[in-house]
Amino acid sequence: MSLLILYAHPASHRSRLNRRLLAEALSVPGVLVHDLYEEYPDFHIEVRREQELLVAHDTVVFQHPFYWYSVPALLKQWMDLVLKHGWAYGKGGTALQGKRWLTAVTTGGPEAAYQEEGANRFTMRQLLAPLEQTARLCGMEFLEPFITHAAHRISDADLEAQAHAYRKLLASLLAERSPRAEASMGDGDEQR
C-alpha cells in the first residue's frame, strides 16, 4: 500500500494548522508528501510526472485550505491539466480506477458556519460535492473527508487532537487493502 499527499497551500508558512497536520503526516511510514506550491511556484505543472505519481500510489490525499468554497488555484489548475480525458476518465481513461481519494481540508470558519442554517448555508459535504464527483468520474473511491474547522482560532489541545487523528487515519489507510489491490490479487492468491 502507498499513500500520496498532494499538499496545496499557497501560504503554508502562515498556517499553523496545516503545517502541524503535515508534520504528523510525515511521521507515518509509507506516506509521500508532494507540495505543489513548492514544486510549481511558476504554475508550470509537469503533467507526465504528476500522472506517474498518481499511478504509483493506491490512495491520494488532497490536503489544502478551503478557499472560496473550493481548492487553491494551483490545485485547480493541477486537476484541469493532470486529470485528462482518455487518461483519468472517458474512453480509455482508467488510470485511476479503484484508487482512493481523501480530501483533508481546513476551514477558517467554525463548524457551525457550515450548516444549512449557518453563515455558509451548506454543509461541508455539500460544498465538497464537486470533488466527490471528480473522484467518481475518475473511477476513484471518495472517502469521508477529514475536515478541521476554525483554523485561525483552534486551541493548542484541539490542534494536537486533530493532528493525531489525521496520523491515525493515514496509518489506517496504509494498513487497509484498497479495492484495486484486492482485485489484483487474483482468484488463487491468498492474503498473507
CSV table of C-alpha atoms in Angstrom, one decimal:
chain,number,residue,atom,x,y,z
A,1,MET,CA,0.0,0.0,0.0
A,2,SER,CA,1.1,3.5,-0.7
A,3,LEU,CA,-0.2,6.9,0.0
A,4,LEU,CA,0.4,10.2,-1.7
A,5,ILE,CA,-0.4,13.6,-0.1
A,6,LEU,CA,-0.9,16.3,-2.7
A,7,TYR,CA,-0.4,19.3,-0.4
A,8,ALA,CA,-1.6,22.6,-1.8
A,9,HIS,CA,-1.3,25.7,0.4
A,10,PRO,CA,-0.1,29.0,-1.1
A,11,ALA,CA,0.9,30.4,2.3
A,12,SER,CA,1.9,27.3,4.2
A,13,HIS,CA,4.4,29.3,6.3
A,14,ARG,CA,1.4,31.2,7.8
A,15,SER,CA,-0.7,28.1,8.5
A,16,ARG,CA,-0.1,26.7,12.0
A,17,LEU,CA,-2.8,24.1,11.4
A,18,ASN,CA,-1.7,22.8,8.0
A,19,ARG,CA,1.9,22.8,9.0
A,20,ARG,CA,1.1,20.7,12.1
A,21,LEU,CA,-1.1,18.3,10.1
A,22,LEU,CA,1.6,17.9,7.5
A,23,ALA,CA,4.3,17.3,10.2
A,24,GLU,CA,2.1,14.5,11.6
A,25,ALA,CA,1.6,13.0,8.1
A,26,LEU,CA,5.3,13.0,7.5
A,27,SER,CA,5.8,10.8,10.6
A,28,VAL,CA,3.8,8.0,9.0
A,29,PRO,CA,5.9,5.4,7.2
A,30,GLY,CA,4.8,5.0,3.6
A,31,VAL,CA,3.4,8.5,3.2
A,32,LEU,CA,4.9,10.6,0.4
A,33,VAL,CA,4.1,14.4,0.6
A,34,HIS,CA,4.2,16.3,-2.6
A,35,ASP,CA,4.0,20.1,-2.0
A,36,LEU,CA,2.5,21.5,-5.2
A,37,TYR,CA,3.3,25.2,-4.3
A,38,GLU,CA,6.9,24.3,-3.5
A,39,GLU,CA,7.2,22.2,-6.7
A,40,TYR,CA,5.5,24.6,-9.1
A,41,PRO,CA,5.8,28.2,-7.9
A,42,ASP,CA,5.5,29.3,-11.5
A,43,PHE,CA,2.4,27.1,-12.0
A,44,HIS,CA,4.1,25.1,-14.9
A,45,ILE,CA,2.9,21.7,-13.9
A,46,GLU,CA,4.8,18.6,-15.3
A,47,VAL,CA,1.7,16.6,-16.3
A,48,ARG,CA,3.5,13.3,-17.1
A,49,ARG,CA,5.4,13.4,-13.7
A,50,GLU,CA,2.2,14.0,-11.8
A,51,GLN,CA,0.4,11.2,-13.6
A,52,GLU,CA,3.3,8.8,-12.8
A,53,LEU,CA,3.0,9.8,-9.1
A,54,LEU,CA,-0.8,9.1,-9.1
A,55,VAL,CA,-0.3,5.7,-10.8
A,56,ALA,CA,2.3,4.7,-8.2
A,57,HIS,CA,0.0,5.2,-5.2
A,58,ASP,CA,-3.2,3.5,-4.1
A,59,THR,CA,-4.5,6.4,-2.0
A,60,VAL,CA,-4.3,10.1,-2.9
A,61,VAL,CA,-4.9,12.7,-0.2
A,62,PHE,CA,-5.7,16.2,-1.3
A,63,GLN,CA,-4.7,18.4,1.7
A,64,HIS,CA,-5.5,22.1,1.4
A,65,PRO,CA,-7.3,25.0,2.9
A,66,PHE,CA,-10.9,25.6,1.7
A,67,TYR,CA,-10.6,28.7,-0.4
A,68,TRP,CA,-13.8,30.4,-1.7
A,69,TYR,CA,-15.7,27.1,-1.4
A,70,SER,CA,-13.2,25.3,-3.5
A,71,VAL,CA,-9.5,24.4,-3.7
A,72,PRO,CA,-6.5,26.8,-4.0
A,73,ALA,CA,-5.7,28.0,-7.6
A,74,LEU,CA,-2.7,25.7,-8.2
A,75,LEU,CA,-4.6,22.6,-7.2
A,76,LYS,CA,-7.5,23.6,-9.5
A,77,GLN,CA,-5.0,24.0,-12.4
A,78,TRP,CA,-3.4,20.7,-11.4
A,79,MET,CA,-6.8,19.0,-11.7
A,80,ASP,CA,-7.5,20.6,-15.1
A,81,LEU,CA,-4.2,19.5,-16.6
A,82,VAL,CA,-3.4,16.2,-14.9
A,83,LEU,CA,-6.8,14.5,-14.8
A,84,LYS,CA,-7.0,14.3,-18.6
A,85,HIS,CA,-9.8,12.8,-20.7
A,86,GLY,CA,-8.6,9.5,-22.0
A,87,TRP,CA,-6.3,9.0,-19.1
A,88,ALA,CA,-8.2,9.7,-15.9
A,89,TYR,CA,-11.8,9.4,-17.3
A,90,GLY,CA,-13.7,8.9,-20.5
A,91,LYS,CA,-12.9,6.4,-23.2
A,92,GLY,CA,-9.7,4.6,-22.2
A,93,GLY,CA,-9.4,6.8,-19.1
A,94,THR,CA,-8.9,4.1,-16.5
A,95,ALA,CA,-5.5,5.0,-14.9
A,96,LEU,CA,-7.1,5.9,-11.5
A,97,GLN,CA,-9.8,3.3,-11.4
A,98,GLY,CA,-10.1,1.7,-8.0
A,99,LYS,CA,-7.8,4.2,-6.2
A,100,ARG,CA,-9.0,6.1,-3.2
A,101,TRP,CA,-9.4,9.8,-2.8
A,102,LEU,CA,-9.3,11.6,0.5
A,103,THR,CA,-9.9,15.3,0.9
A,104,ALA,CA,-8.2,16.7,4.0
A,105,VAL,CA,-9.4,20.3,4.2
A,106,THR,CA,-9.1,23.1,6.7
A,107,THR,CA,-11.6,26.0,7.1
A,108,GLY,CA,-11.3,29.4,8.5
A,109,GLY,CA,-14.8,29.4,9.9
A,110,PRO,CA,-16.2,27.3,12.7
A,111,GLU,CA,-18.2,24.1,12.1
A,112,ALA,CA,-21.4,25.9,12.9
A,113,ALA,CA,-20.9,28.1,9.8
A,114,TYR,CA,-21.0,25.1,7.6
A,115,GLN,CA,-24.6,24.0,8.2
A,116,GLU,CA,-27.8,24.7,6.3
A,117,GLU,CA,-28.8,27.2,9.0
A,118,GLY,CA,-25.2,28.6,9.3
A,119,ALA,CA,-23.5,31.5,7.6
A,120,ASN,CA,-22.4,29.5,4.6
A,121,ARG,CA,-25.9,27.8,4.1
A,122,PHE,CA,-24.4,24.5,3.1
A,123,THR,CA,-22.7,21.6,4.9
A,124,MET,CA,-19.1,20.8,4.1
A,125,ARG,CA,-20.2,17.6,2.4
A,126,GLN,CA,-22.5,19.5,0.1
A,127,LEU,CA,-19.7,22.1,-0.7
A,128,LEU,CA,-17.3,19.3,-1.4
A,129,ALA,CA,-19.6,17.6,-3.9
A,130,PRO,CA,-17.6,18.8,-7.0
A,131,LEU,CA,-14.5,17.0,-5.6
A,132,GLU,CA,-16.6,13.9,-4.9
A,133,GLN,CA,-17.9,13.9,-8.4
A,134,THR,CA,-14.4,14.4,-9.8
A,135,ALA,CA,-13.2,11.3,-7.9
A,136,ARG,CA,-16.2,9.3,-9.1
A,137,LEU,CA,-15.7,10.4,-12.7
A,138,CYS,CA,-12.2,9.1,-12.5
A,139,GLY,CA,-13.4,5.8,-11.0
A,140,MET,CA,-11.9,6.5,-7.6
A,141,GLU,CA,-13.5,5.8,-4.2
A,142,PHE,CA,-14.2,9.1,-2.5
A,143,LEU,CA,-13.5,8.6,1.2
A,144,GLU,CA,-15.2,10.5,4.1
A,145,PRO,CA,-13.4,13.9,4.1
A,146,PHE,CA,-11.1,14.8,7.0
A,147,ILE,CA,-12.2,18.4,8.0
A,148,THR,CA,-10.6,20.7,10.6
A,149,HIS,CA,-12.6,23.9,11.2
A,150,ALA,CA,-11.6,27.3,12.7
A,151,ALA,CA,-8.0,27.2,11.6
A,152,HIS,CA,-7.2,30.6,13.0
A,153,ARG,CA,-8.9,30.0,16.4
A,154,ILE,CA,-8.2,26.4,17.0
A,155,SER,CA,-6.8,25.7,20.5
A,156,ASP,CA,-3.5,24.0,21.0
A,157,ALA,CA,-5.3,21.0,22.5
A,158,ASP,CA,-7.7,20.7,19.6
A,159,LEU,CA,-4.9,21.2,17.1
A,160,GLU,CA,-3.0,18.3,18.7
A,161,ALA,CA,-6.1,16.1,18.8
A,162,GLN,CA,-6.7,16.8,15.1
A,163,ALA,CA,-3.1,16.1,14.2
A,164,HIS,CA,-3.1,12.8,16.0
A,165,ALA,CA,-6.5,11.9,14.4
A,166,TYR,CA,-5.0,12.7,11.0
A,167,ARG,CA,-2.0,10.5,11.6
A,168,LYS,CA,-4.2,7.6,12.8
A,169,LEU,CA,-6.4,7.9,9.7
A,170,LEU,CA,-3.4,7.9,7.3
A,171,ALA,CA,-1.9,4.9,9.1
A,172,SER,CA,-5.2,3.0,8.9
A,173,LEU,CA,-5.5,3.8,5.1
A,174,LEU,CA,-2.0,2.4,4.6
A,175,ALA,CA,-2.9,-0.7,6.5
A,176,GLU,CA,-6.1,-1.4,4.5
A,177,ARG,CA,-6.1,-3.0,1.2
A,178,SER,CA,-7.7,-0.9,-1.5
A,179,PRO,CA,-10.3,-2.4,-3.8
A,180,ARG,CA,-7.7,-2.2,-6.6
A,181,ALA,CA,-5.2,-4.2,-4.6
A,182,GLU,CA,-7.9,-6.7,-3.7
A,183,ALA,CA,-8.8,-7.2,-7.4
A,184,SER,CA,-5.2,-7.6,-8.5
A,185,MET,CA,-4.6,-10.5,-6.0
A,186,GLY,CA,-6.3,-13.0,-8.4
A,187,ASP,CA,-8.6,-15.9,-7.6
A,188,GLY,CA,-5.9,-18.4,-6.4
A,189,ASP,CA,-3.9,-16.0,-4.3
A,190,GLU,CA,-4.2,-16.0,-0.6
A,191,GLN,CA,-3.8,-13.0,1.6
A,192,ARG,CA,-0.7,-13.3,3.8
